[in-house]
mmCIF file of C-alpha atoms (C1' of nucleotides) in Angstrom:
data_model
loop_
_atom_site.group_PDB
_atom_site.id
_atom_site.type_symbol
_atom_site.label_atom_id
_atom_site.label_comp_id
_atom_site.label_asym_id
_atom_site.label_seq_id
_atom_site.Cartn_x
_atom_site.Cartn_y
_atom_site.Cartn_z
ATOM 1 C CA MET A 264 30.475 -12.456 -15.790
ATOM 2 C CA ALA A 265 33.104 -13.937 -18.060
ATOM 3 C CA GLY A 266 32.450 -17.539 -19.301
ATOM 4 C CA VAL A 267 28.633 -17.505 -19.702
ATOM 5 C CA ALA A 268 27.188 -20.002 -22.267
ATOM 6 C CA PRO A 269 24.198 -18.959 -24.137
ATOM 7 C CA LEU A 270 21.131 -21.105 -23.640
ATOM 8 C CA THR A 271 20.873 -24.445 -25.422
ATOM 9 C CA ALA A 272 18.429 -24.808 -28.114
ATOM 10 C CA ASP A 273 16.302 -26.931 -25.866
ATOM 11 C CA GLU A 274 16.532 -24.392 -22.993
ATOM 12 C CA ALA A 275 15.722 -21.578 -25.183
ATOM 13 C CA ALA A 276 12.610 -23.186 -26.675
ATOM 14 C CA PHE A 277 11.528 -24.211 -23.349
ATOM 15 C CA PHE A 278 11.883 -20.703 -21.710
ATOM 16 C CA ARG A 279 10.234 -19.158 -24.823
ATOM 17 C CA ALA A 280 7.289 -21.620 -24.802
ATOM 18 C CA LEU A 281 6.809 -21.202 -20.962
ATOM 19 C CA MET A 282 6.569 -17.446 -21.231
ATOM 20 C CA GLU A 283 4.578 -17.357 -24.311
ATOM 21 C CA MET A 284 2.107 -19.981 -22.983
ATOM 22 C CA VAL A 285 1.518 -18.305 -19.672
ATOM 23 C CA ALA A 286 0.958 -14.969 -21.118
ATOM 24 C CA SER A 287 -1.527 -16.156 -23.519
ATOM 25 C CA LEU A 288 -3.224 -18.153 -20.842
ATOM 26 C CA ARG A 289 -3.538 -15.435 -18.314
ATOM 27 C CA GLN A 290 -4.914 -13.076 -20.956
ATOM 28 C CA GLN A 291 -7.281 -15.691 -22.057
ATOM 29 C CA LEU A 292 -8.527 -16.960 -18.624
ATOM 30 C CA ASP A 293 -9.062 -13.153 -17.605
ATOM 31 C CA LEU A 294 -11.294 -12.666 -20.540
ATOM 32 C CA ASP A 295 -13.171 -15.815 -20.049
ATOM 33 C CA LEU A 296 -13.794 -15.035 -16.423
ATOM 34 C CA ILE A 297 -14.876 -11.350 -17.131
ATOM 35 C CA ARG A 298 -17.239 -12.542 -19.677
ATOM 36 C CA SER A 299 -18.700 -15.464 -17.797
ATOM 37 C CA ALA A 300 -18.784 -14.030 -14.320
ATOM 38 C CA GLY A 301 -17.760 -10.257 -14.137
ATOM 39 C CA LEU A 302 -14.757 -11.102 -12.163
ATOM 40 C CA THR A 303 -11.064 -10.644 -13.062
ATOM 41 C CA ALA A 304 -8.636 -13.591 -12.578
ATOM 42 C CA ASN A 305 -7.205 -11.706 -9.352
ATOM 43 C CA GLU A 306 -10.604 -11.290 -7.960
ATOM 44 C CA TYR A 307 -11.753 -14.816 -8.843
ATOM 45 C CA SER A 308 -8.490 -15.957 -6.952
ATOM 46 C CA ILE A 309 -9.225 -13.806 -3.818
ATOM 47 C CA LEU A 310 -12.717 -15.222 -3.698
ATOM 48 C CA ARG A 311 -11.521 -18.818 -4.155
ATOM 49 C CA CYS A 312 -8.809 -18.324 -1.446
ATOM 50 C CA LEU A 313 -11.446 -17.143 0.861
ATOM 51 C CA SER A 314 -13.798 -19.882 0.204
ATOM 52 C CA GLU A 315 -11.182 -22.354 1.205
ATOM 53 C CA ALA A 316 -10.254 -20.636 4.280
ATOM 54 C CA SER A 317 -11.530 -21.382 7.753
ATOM 55 C CA ASN A 318 -14.597 -19.273 8.472
ATOM 56 C CA ARG A 319 -14.355 -18.180 4.815
ATOM 57 C CA GLU A 320 -12.202 -15.121 6.252
ATOM 58 C CA CYS A 321 -8.609 -14.298 6.078
ATOM 59 C CA ARG A 322 -6.167 -11.563 7.169
ATOM 60 C CA MET A 323 -4.888 -9.240 4.421
ATOM 61 C CA ALA A 324 -1.478 -10.146 4.341
ATOM 62 C CA GLU A 325 -2.014 -13.812 4.255
ATOM 63 C CA LEU A 326 -4.822 -13.345 1.611
ATOM 64 C CA ALA A 327 -2.040 -11.259 -0.429
ATOM 65 C CA SER A 328 0.460 -13.920 -0.298
ATOM 66 C CA ALA A 329 -2.075 -16.784 -0.956
ATOM 67 C CA ALA A 330 -3.411 -14.948 -4.075
ATOM 68 C CA CYS A 331 0.203 -13.915 -5.276
ATOM 69 C CA VAL A 332 -0.752 -10.227 -5.069
ATOM 70 C CA SER A 333 1.237 -7.494 -3.336
ATOM 71 C CA PRO A 334 -0.237 -6.090 -0.144
ATOM 72 C CA SER A 335 -1.034 -2.711 -1.551
ATOM 73 C CA ARG A 336 -2.780 -4.106 -4.480
ATOM 74 C CA MET A 337 -4.774 -6.519 -2.219
ATOM 75 C CA SER A 338 -5.798 -3.420 -0.151
ATOM 76 C CA ARG A 339 -7.713 -2.017 -3.267
ATOM 77 C CA LEU A 340 -8.955 -5.250 -4.493
ATOM 78 C CA VAL A 341 -10.645 -6.112 -1.272
ATOM 79 C CA ASP A 342 -12.021 -2.431 -1.088
ATOM 80 C CA ASP A 343 -13.254 -2.840 -4.433
ATOM 81 C CA LEU A 344 -14.851 -6.143 -3.969
ATOM 82 C CA ARG A 345 -16.370 -4.858 -0.606
ATOM 83 C CA ASP A 346 -17.998 -1.931 -2.638
ATOM 84 C CA ARG A 347 -19.726 -4.744 -4.772
ATOM 85 C CA GLY A 348 -20.797 -6.582 -1.900
ATOM 86 C CA LEU A 349 -18.780 -9.651 -2.325
ATOM 87 C CA VAL A 350 -16.610 -9.425 0.794
ATOM 88 C CA GLU A 351 -16.739 -7.651 4.043
ATOM 89 C CA LYS A 352 -13.913 -5.918 5.981
ATOM 90 C CA ARG A 353 -13.495 -5.742 9.585
ATOM 91 C CA PRO A 354 -10.779 -5.108 12.176
ATOM 92 C CA ILE A 355 -9.493 -8.057 14.146
ATOM 93 C CA SER A 356 -10.132 -8.027 17.990
ATOM 94 C CA THR A 357 -6.834 -9.522 18.835
ATOM 95 C CA ASP A 358 -4.545 -7.187 16.804
ATOM 96 C CA ARG A 359 -5.713 -3.706 16.327
ATOM 97 C CA ARG A 360 -3.340 -3.366 13.390
ATOM 98 C CA GLY A 361 -5.060 -5.934 11.357
ATOM 99 C CA TYR A 362 -7.927 -6.610 9.176
ATOM 100 C CA VAL A 363 -9.778 -9.686 7.923
ATOM 101 C CA ALA A 364 -11.728 -10.008 4.695
ATOM 102 C CA LYS A 365 -14.626 -12.240 4.721
ATOM 103 C CA LEU A 366 -16.680 -13.813 2.000
ATOM 104 C CA THR A 367 -20.404 -12.538 2.130
ATOM 105 C CA THR A 368 -23.279 -14.773 1.034
ATOM 106 C CA ALA A 369 -23.221 -12.713 -2.317
ATOM 107 C CA GLY A 370 -19.540 -13.630 -2.614
ATOM 108 C CA VAL A 371 -20.366 -17.301 -2.060
ATOM 109 C CA GLU A 372 -23.049 -17.260 -4.824
ATOM 110 C CA ARG A 373 -20.906 -15.338 -7.195
ATOM 111 C CA LEU A 374 -17.948 -17.769 -6.864
ATOM 112 C CA ASN A 375 -20.434 -20.793 -7.082
ATOM 113 C CA SER A 376 -21.936 -19.156 -10.422
ATOM 114 C CA ALA A 377 -18.342 -18.650 -11.691
ATOM 115 C CA TRP A 378 -16.160 -21.629 -10.980
ATOM 116 C CA PRO A 379 -17.861 -24.235 -13.403
ATOM 117 C CA ALA A 380 -17.162 -21.845 -16.373
ATOM 118 C CA HIS A 381 -13.628 -21.036 -15.216
ATOM 119 C CA ILE A 382 -12.895 -24.888 -14.498
ATOM 120 C CA ALA A 383 -14.029 -25.583 -17.981
ATOM 121 C CA SER A 384 -11.954 -22.849 -19.547
ATOM 122 C CA VAL A 385 -8.927 -24.078 -17.637
ATOM 123 C CA ARG A 386 -9.395 -27.578 -18.676
ATOM 124 C CA ARG A 387 -10.042 -26.736 -22.380
ATOM 125 C CA ARG A 388 -7.258 -24.375 -22.613
ATOM 126 C CA VAL A 389 -4.596 -26.453 -20.718
ATOM 127 C CA PHE A 390 -5.394 -29.874 -19.333
ATOM 128 C CA ASP A 391 -7.118 -31.102 -22.595
ATOM 129 C CA HIS A 392 -3.626 -30.750 -24.101
ATOM 130 C CA LEU A 393 -1.432 -32.194 -21.528
ATOM 131 C CA ASP A 394 -0.537 -35.761 -20.527
ATOM 132 C CA PRO A 395 -2.096 -36.402 -17.058
ATOM 133 C CA ALA A 396 0.925 -38.680 -16.200
ATOM 134 C CA ILE A 397 3.469 -35.805 -16.029
ATOM 135 C CA LEU A 398 1.209 -33.323 -13.870
ATOM 136 C CA ALA A 399 2.466 -34.504 -10.496
ATOM 137 C CA ILE A 400 6.044 -34.530 -11.631
ATOM 138 C CA ALA A 401 5.820 -31.220 -13.422
ATOM 139 C CA ALA A 402 4.141 -29.612 -10.440
ATOM 140 C CA ASP A 403 6.992 -30.708 -8.273
ATOM 141 C CA ALA A 404 9.543 -29.277 -10.388
ATOM 142 C CA LEU A 405 7.784 -25.851 -10.854
ATOM 143 C CA SER A 406 7.130 -25.810 -7.190
ATOM 144 C CA SER A 407 10.649 -26.010 -6.229
ATOM 145 C CA VAL A 408 11.688 -23.444 -8.866
ATOM 146 C CA ALA A 409 9.080 -21.090 -7.333
ATOM 147 C CA ALA A 410 10.377 -21.781 -3.801
ATOM 148 C CA THR A 411 13.862 -20.898 -4.604
ATOM 149 C CA MET A 412 12.657 -17.593 -5.866
ATOM 150 C CA LYS A 413 10.334 -16.515 -2.737
ATOM 151 C CA GLU A 414 13.333 -17.073 -0.381
ATOM 152 C CA GLY A 415 16.586 -16.266 -2.125
ATOM 153 C CA ALA A 416 14.657 -13.564 -3.960
ATOM 154 C CA SER A 417 16.972 -10.484 -4.128
ATOM 155 C CA GLY A 418 20.139 -12.007 -5.768
ATOM 156 C CA LEU A 419 21.918 -8.795 -4.834
ATOM 157 C CA THR A 420 24.728 -10.414 -3.006
ATOM 158 C CA ASP A 421 25.016 -13.160 -5.667
ATOM 159 C CA PRO A 422 27.924 -12.649 -7.955
ATOM 160 C CA ALA A 423 26.007 -14.421 -10.705
ATOM 161 C CA CYS A 424 23.467 -11.596 -11.063
ATOM 162 C CA ALA A 425 24.957 -8.423 -9.709
ATOM 163 C CA GLY A 426 27.781 -7.567 -11.947
ATOM 164 C CA GLY A 427 26.338 -7.128 -15.531
ATOM 165 C CA GLY A 428 26.706 -3.997 -17.668
ATOM 166 C CA GLY A 429 26.625 -0.925 -15.236
ATOM 167 C CA ARG A 430 23.669 1.754 -14.921
ATOM 168 C CA ILE A 431 21.231 1.474 -12.226
ATOM 169 C CA ALA A 432 17.786 2.356 -13.648
ATOM 170 C CA ARG A 433 14.683 3.358 -11.493
ATOM 171 C CA MET B 193 -22.443 -25.893 -17.547
ATOM 172 C CA ALA B 194 -24.064 -28.637 -15.703
ATOM 173 C CA GLY B 195 -21.717 -31.459 -14.975
ATOM 174 C CA VAL B 196 -18.236 -29.769 -14.440
ATOM 175 C CA ALA B 197 -15.993 -31.752 -12.318
ATOM 176 C CA PRO B 198 -13.384 -29.642 -9.999
ATOM 177 C CA LEU B 199 -9.739 -30.076 -10.862
ATOM 178 C CA THR B 200 -7.984 -33.154 -9.446
ATOM 179 C CA ALA B 201 -5.471 -32.568 -6.922
ATOM 180 C CA ASP B 202 -2.770 -33.057 -9.391
ATOM 181 C CA GLU B 203 -4.221 -30.525 -11.693
ATOM 182 C CA ALA B 204 -4.875 -28.067 -9.072
ATOM 183 C CA ALA B 205 -1.286 -28.461 -7.749
ATOM 184 C CA PHE B 206 0.135 -28.190 -11.380
ATOM 185 C CA PHE B 207 -1.928 -25.007 -12.267
ATOM 186 C CA ARG B 208 -1.120 -23.286 -9.090
ATOM 187 C CA ALA B 209 2.661 -24.102 -9.246
ATOM 188 C CA LEU B 210 2.756 -22.844 -12.825
ATOM 189 C CA MET B 211 1.165 -19.610 -12.148
ATOM 190 C CA GLU B 212 3.053 -18.940 -8.934
ATOM 191 C CA MET B 213 6.288 -19.886 -10.504
ATOM 192 C CA VAL B 214 6.079 -17.647 -13.546
ATOM 193 C CA ALA B 215 4.694 -14.724 -11.632
ATOM 194 C CA SER B 216 7.818 -14.855 -9.451
ATOM 195 C CA LEU B 217 10.012 -15.544 -12.279
ATOM 196 C CA ARG B 218 8.913 -12.658 -14.313
ATOM 197 C CA GLN B 219 9.386 -10.208 -11.539
ATOM 198 C CA GLN B 220 12.762 -11.627 -10.479
ATOM 199 C CA LEU B 221 14.090 -11.505 -14.059
ATOM 200 C CA ASP B 222 12.736 -7.921 -14.355
ATOM 201 C CA LEU B 223 14.514 -6.884 -11.366
ATOM 202 C CA ASP B 224 17.796 -8.695 -12.182
ATOM 203 C CA LEU B 225 17.707 -6.928 -15.767
ATOM 204 C CA ILE B 226 17.039 -3.432 -14.485
ATOM 205 C CA ARG B 227 19.758 -3.709 -11.822
ATOM 206 C CA SER B 228 22.337 -5.213 -14.126
ATOM 207 C CA ALA B 229 21.549 -3.529 -17.501
ATOM 208 C CA GLY B 230 19.052 -0.736 -17.135
ATOM 209 C CA LEU B 231 16.429 -2.757 -19.179
ATOM 210 C CA THR B 232 13.019 -4.131 -18.488
ATOM 211 C CA ALA B 233 12.191 -7.705 -19.475
ATOM 212 C CA ASN B 234 10.288 -6.116 -22.308
ATOM 213 C CA GLU B 235 12.925 -3.887 -23.409
ATOM 214 C CA TYR B 236 15.410 -6.764 -23.490
ATOM 215 C CA SER B 237 13.282 -9.028 -25.299
ATOM 216 C CA ILE B 238 12.793 -6.278 -28.063
ATOM 217 C CA LEU B 239 16.582 -5.762 -28.384
ATOM 218 C CA ARG B 240 17.112 -9.424 -28.448
ATOM 219 C CA CYS B 241 14.381 -10.006 -31.119
ATOM 220 C CA LEU B 242 16.122 -7.353 -33.300
ATOM 221 C CA SER B 243 19.477 -8.788 -33.026
ATOM 222 C CA GLU B 244 18.363 -11.977 -34.292
ATOM 223 C CA ALA B 245 16.606 -10.450 -37.188
ATOM 224 C CA SER B 246 18.072 -10.041 -40.497
ATOM 225 C CA ASN B 247 19.808 -6.730 -40.886
ATOM 226 C CA ARG B 248 19.045 -6.180 -37.201
ATOM 227 C CA GLU B 249 15.720 -4.607 -38.117
ATOM 228 C CA CYS B 250 12.130 -5.565 -37.867
ATOM 229 C CA ARG B 251 8.675 -4.179 -38.660
ATOM 230 C CA MET B 252 6.535 -2.950 -35.816
ATOM 231 C CA ALA B 253 3.844 -5.621 -35.943
ATOM 232 C CA GLU B 254 6.130 -8.447 -36.576
ATOM 233 C CA LEU B 255 8.307 -7.249 -33.579
ATOM 234 C CA ALA B 256 5.336 -6.906 -31.355
ATOM 235 C CA SER B 257 4.155 -10.597 -32.008
ATOM 236 C CA ALA B 258 7.792 -12.012 -31.779
ATOM 237 C CA ALA B 259 8.124 -10.191 -28.330
ATOM 238 C CA CYS B 260 4.707 -11.066 -27.098
ATOM 239 C CA VAL B 261 3.619 -7.347 -26.688
ATOM 240 C CA SER B 262 0.662 -5.500 -28.019
ATOM 241 C CA PRO B 263 1.125 -3.413 -31.052
ATOM 242 C CA SER B 264 0.148 -0.059 -29.053
ATOM 243 C CA ARG B 265 2.428 -1.118 -26.368
ATOM 244 C CA MET B 266 5.277 -1.859 -28.779
ATOM 245 C CA SER B 267 4.709 1.583 -30.361
ATOM 246 C CA ARG B 268 5.568 3.252 -27.078
ATOM 247 C CA LEU B 269 8.225 0.914 -25.882
ATOM 248 C CA VAL B 270 10.068 1.400 -29.272
ATOM 249 C CA ASP B 271 9.788 5.239 -29.075
ATOM 250 C CA ASP B 272 11.116 5.016 -25.602
ATOM 251 C CA LEU B 273 14.126 3.043 -26.679
ATOM 252 C CA ARG B 274 14.805 5.351 -29.666
ATOM 253 C CA ASP B 275 14.747 8.334 -27.189
ATOM 254 C CA ARG B 276 17.569 6.361 -25.244
ATOM 255 C CA GLY B 277 19.409 5.968 -28.429
ATOM 256 C CA LEU B 278 19.161 2.041 -28.588
ATOM 257 C CA VAL B 279 17.143 1.617 -31.802
ATOM 258 C CA GLU B 280 16.330 3.649 -34.594
ATOM 259 C CA LYS B 281 12.767 4.048 -36.344
ATOM 260 C CA ARG B 282 12.261 4.587 -39.953
ATOM 261 C CA PRO B 283 9.536 4.379 -42.547
ATOM 262 C CA ILE B 284 9.655 1.673 -45.018
ATOM 263 C CA SER B 285 10.197 2.471 -48.619
ATOM 264 C CA THR B 286 8.091 -0.232 -50.035
ATOM 265 C CA ASP B 287 4.938 0.249 -47.893
ATOM 266 C CA ARG B 288 4.281 3.881 -46.531
ATOM 267 C CA ARG B 289 2.018 2.728 -43.792
ATOM 268 C CA GLY B 290 4.759 0.700 -42.126
ATOM 269 C CA TYR B 291 7.857 1.435 -40.039
ATOM 270 C CA VAL B 292 10.948 -0.723 -39.017
ATOM 271 C CA ALA B 293 12.874 -0.543 -35.774
ATOM 272 C CA LYS B 294 16.537 -1.169 -36.179
ATOM 273 C CA LEU B 295 19.202 -1.888 -33.638
ATOM 274 C CA THR B 296 21.795 0.768 -33.367
ATOM 275 C CA THR B 297 25.501 0.359 -32.384
ATOM 276 C CA ALA B 298 24.597 1.615 -28.937
ATOM 277 C CA GLY B 299 21.630 -1.108 -28.895
ATOM 278 C CA VAL B 300 24.016 -3.803 -29.727
ATOM 279 C CA GLU B 301 26.561 -2.846 -27.277
ATOM 280 C CA ARG B 302 23.735 -2.663 -24.536
ATOM 281 C CA LEU B 303 22.801 -5.954 -25.300
ATOM 282 C CA ASN B 304 26.114 -7.559 -25.508
ATOM 283 C CA SER B 305 26.683 -6.056 -21.908
ATOM 284 C CA ALA B 306 23.303 -7.361 -20.704
ATOM 285 C CA TRP B 307 22.886 -10.939 -21.839
ATOM 286 C CA PRO B 308 25.550 -12.680 -19.772
ATOM 287 C CA ALA B 309 24.020 -11.537 -16.503
ATOM 288 C CA HIS B 310 20.530 -12.317 -17.717
ATOM 289 C CA ILE B 311 21.387 -15.825 -18.951
ATOM 290 C CA ALA B 312 23.230 -16.338 -15.751
ATOM 291 C CA SER B 313 20.138 -15.243 -13.987
ATOM 292 C CA VAL B 314 17.819 -17.504 -15.969
ATOM 293 C CA ARG B 315 20.095 -20.389 -15.346
ATOM 294 C CA ARG B 316 20.417 -19.857 -11.921
ATOM 295 C CA ARG B 317 16.588 -19.343 -11.277
ATOM 296 C CA VAL B 318 15.322 -21.887 -13.569
ATOM 297 C CA PHE B 319 17.415 -24.481 -15.388
ATOM 298 C CA ASP B 320 19.545 -25.261 -12.303
ATOM 299 C CA HIS B 321 16.445 -26.884 -10.742
ATOM 300 C CA LEU B 322 15.197 -28.716 -13.816
ATOM 301 C CA ASP B 323 16.016 -32.043 -15.382
ATOM 302 C CA PRO B 324 17.514 -31.323 -18.739
ATOM 303 C CA ALA B 325 15.909 -34.540 -19.899
ATOM 304 C CA ILE B 326 12.525 -33.236 -19.977
ATOM 305 C CA LEU B 327 13.037 -29.920 -21.394
ATOM 306 C CA ALA B 328 12.410 -30.782 -24.975
ATOM 307 C CA ILE B 329 9.197 -32.703 -24.171
ATOM 308 C CA ALA B 330 8.022 -29.977 -21.833
ATOM 309 C CA ALA B 331 8.592 -27.296 -24.357
ATOM 310 C CA ASP B 332 6.570 -29.144 -27.031
ATOM 311 C CA ALA B 333 3.730 -29.538 -24.741
ATOM 312 C CA LEU B 334 3.803 -25.912 -23.679
ATOM 313 C CA SER B 335 3.991 -24.831 -27.168
ATOM 314 C CA SER B 336 0.930 -26.798 -28.289
ATOM 315 C CA VAL B 337 -1.167 -25.167 -25.366
ATOM 316 C CA ALA B 338 0.159 -21.850 -26.451
ATOM 317 C CA ALA B 339 -0.654 -22.473 -30.118
ATOM 318 C CA THR B 340 -4.342 -23.386 -29.496
ATOM 319 C CA MET B 341 -4.723 -20.184 -27.668
ATOM 320 C CA LYS B 342 -3.335 -18.034 -30.252
ATOM 321 C CA GLU B 343 -5.866 -19.313 -32.927
ATOM 322 C CA GLY B 344 -9.036 -20.393 -31.092
ATOM 323 C CA ALA B 345 -8.449 -17.420 -28.994
ATOM 324 C CA SER B 346 -11.936 -16.033 -28.491
ATOM 325 C CA GLY B 347 -13.973 -19.122 -27.023
ATOM 326 C CA LEU B 348 -17.041 -16.938 -27.545
ATOM 327 C CA THR B 349 -18.736 -19.464 -29.777
ATOM 328 C CA ASP B 350 -17.551 -22.269 -27.615
ATOM 329 C CA PRO B 351 -20.351 -23.462 -25.228
ATOM 330 C CA ALA B 352 -17.907 -24.744 -22.807
ATOM 331 C CA CYS B 353 -17.028 -21.001 -21.877
ATOM 332 C CA ALA B 354 -19.742 -18.704 -22.966
ATOM 333 C CA GLY B 355 -22.454 -19.492 -20.705
ATOM 334 C CA GLY B 356 -21.308 -19.075 -17.089
ATOM 335 C CA GLY B 357 -22.928 -17.011 -14.506
ATOM 336 C CA GLY B 358 -24.540 -13.845 -16.107
ATOM 337 C CA ARG B 359 -23.430 -10.261 -16.136
ATOM 338 C CA ILE B 360 -21.062 -8.982 -18.811
ATOM 339 C CA ALA B 361 -18.449 -6.625 -17.219
ATOM 340 C CA ARG B 362 -16.140 -4.102 -18.973
ATOM 341 C "C1'" DG C 226 11.937 0.114 16.011
ATOM 342 C "C1'" DA C 227 9.235 -3.550 13.504
ATOM 343 C "C1'" DA C 228 4.918 -5.334 11.504
ATOM 344 C "C1'" DG C 229 0.082 -4.713 9.343
ATOM 345 C "C1'" DA C 230 -2.346 -2.059 6.263
ATOM 346 C "C1'" DT C 231 -3.291 1.826 3.451
ATOM 347 C "C1'" DT C 232 -2.369 5.815 0.412
ATOM 348 C "C1'" DG C 233 -0.283 9.055 -3.529
ATOM 349 C "C1'" DA C 234 2.434 9.124 -7.328
ATOM 350 C "C1'" DG C 235 3.718 7.191 -11.406
ATOM 351 C "C1'" DA C 236 4.952 3.386 -14.646
ATOM 352 C "C1'" DG C 237 2.799 -0.595 -17.359
ATOM 353 C "C1'" DC C 238 -0.623 -1.965 -20.197
ATOM 354 C "C1'" DT C 239 -4.913 -2.484 -23.034
ATOM 355 C "C1'" DC C 240 -9.044 -0.932 -25.467
ATOM 356 C "C1'" DA C 241 -11.332 1.682 -28.786
ATOM 357 C "C1'" DA C 242 -10.832 5.534 -31.765
ATOM 358 C "C1'" DT C 243 -8.044 7.868 -35.286
ATOM 359 C "C1'" DC C 244 -5.189 8.538 -39.128
ATOM 360 C "C1'" DT C 245 -2.742 7.113 -43.399
ATOM 361 C "C1'" DT C 246 -1.991 4.047 -47.071
ATOM 362 C "C1'" DT C 247 -3.301 0.079 -49.588
ATOM 363 C "C1'" DA D 156 -13.086 -1.617 -46.795
ATOM 364 C "C1'" DA D 157 -8.883 -3.697 -44.638
ATOM 365 C "C1'" DA D 158 -3.958 -3.310 -42.751
ATOM 366 C "C1'" DG D 159 -0.170 -0.781 -40.270
ATOM 367 C "C1'" DA D 160 0.747 2.072 -36.929
ATOM 368 C "C1'" DT D 161 -0.246 5.656 -33.443
ATOM 369 C "C1'" DT D 162 -2.754 8.238 -29.598
ATOM 370 C "C1'" DG D 163 -5.987 9.291 -25.571
ATOM 371 C "C1'" DA D 164 -8.262 7.557 -21.810
ATOM 372 C "C1'" DG D 165 -8.397 4.541 -18.230
ATOM 373 C "C1'" DC D 166 -7.561 0.484 -15.596
ATOM 374 C "C1'" DT D 167 -3.725 -2.351 -13.113
ATOM 375 C "C1'" DC D 168 0.103 -2.854 -10.547
ATOM 376 C "C1'" DT D 169 4.189 -1.424 -7.937
ATOM 377 C "C1'" DC D 170 7.241 1.584 -5.083
ATOM 378 C "C1'" DA D 171 7.991 4.564 -1.325
ATOM 379 C "C1'" DA D 172 5.942 7.073 2.166
ATOM 380 C "C1'" DT D 173 2.794 7.072 5.929
ATOM 381 C "C1'" DC D 174 -0.136 6.164 9.825
ATOM 382 C "C1'" DT D 175 -1.283 2.993 13.570
ATOM 383 C "C1'" DT D 176 -0.474 -0.612 16.657
ATOM 384 C "C1'" DC D 177 2.670 -3.894 18.748
#
DNA sequence: GAAGATTGAGAGCTCAATCTTT
DNA sequence: AAAGATTGAGCTCTCAATCTTC
């Protein structure tokens, strides 16, 4: 870790703006959703994923990956949504290890009543401030960054990140 | 909330990519930092803010705002860093309500040993995949989005977000 | 043994209440 | 009464361990 240059001014500004913006955004969207629909952003995300899935149902692991939530978290979130009648959960016939979550009628209705306010909120907070022309390009760039993190995740074997300052925490 | 159009394909792709990318990024940077320096991303952020402040010290509220952390969280984070000898905390003479956190020598050293690996990690995971030419433009756009959320935060009085689907949770 | 899913324990974070000083 | 800061309670989330089925 000898010759590492600090971030350039542009890089630092971009990084800071990105993190700050997304932090505020997540918090704000969560509040908007809770107020307008009684759903957290995670819960909304799960209902939306299910509504887009074939037969409105989805295996737990697949759902977790689609909604960007860990399997253990998904387990508790789905149980909670089930307790509130918005999804049902049943074992799969073909693989006795697995479960599917399925959107109930109440879940469909809740999502239908929730999405217009949510979309309006997203528009107002994000897309009203952005140039539509750059969206497609930016989405590609962001996806490629995300993709490299999902695969090469660990970084343990990469000299660029393993060496650092000593002491292993946790 | 009558005539709300769904997101366009570009908008949805952008939004999804943005959220996914930042979620992975935060998690990854946290892991890299914990492994290489024994610091969480929040803790690193606090040390970095202090190192850039005049006299390497900063009031709690200001520090919280600079590091994008709530005041109550900052209170506990600083106490924890103090217990580990990386900052010290003392009352302000001019305002007996306030406290300042100040980077200790050990804190400076820890930060110095931590940043090269962290910067390398940020570079490798983000900037190696992005076109430098768009950074300045993108940073401006992101900042403007973030800015509107920090002020007009609530949205309570805005018809676009208040009406939604019923039921107030929490 | 590996994969799907859940659970217990504990860390991270936020909200509302509190205490002190202004 | 408002501002700075902290605290208690409770929710969110993750890690590692577990149980079952493949």
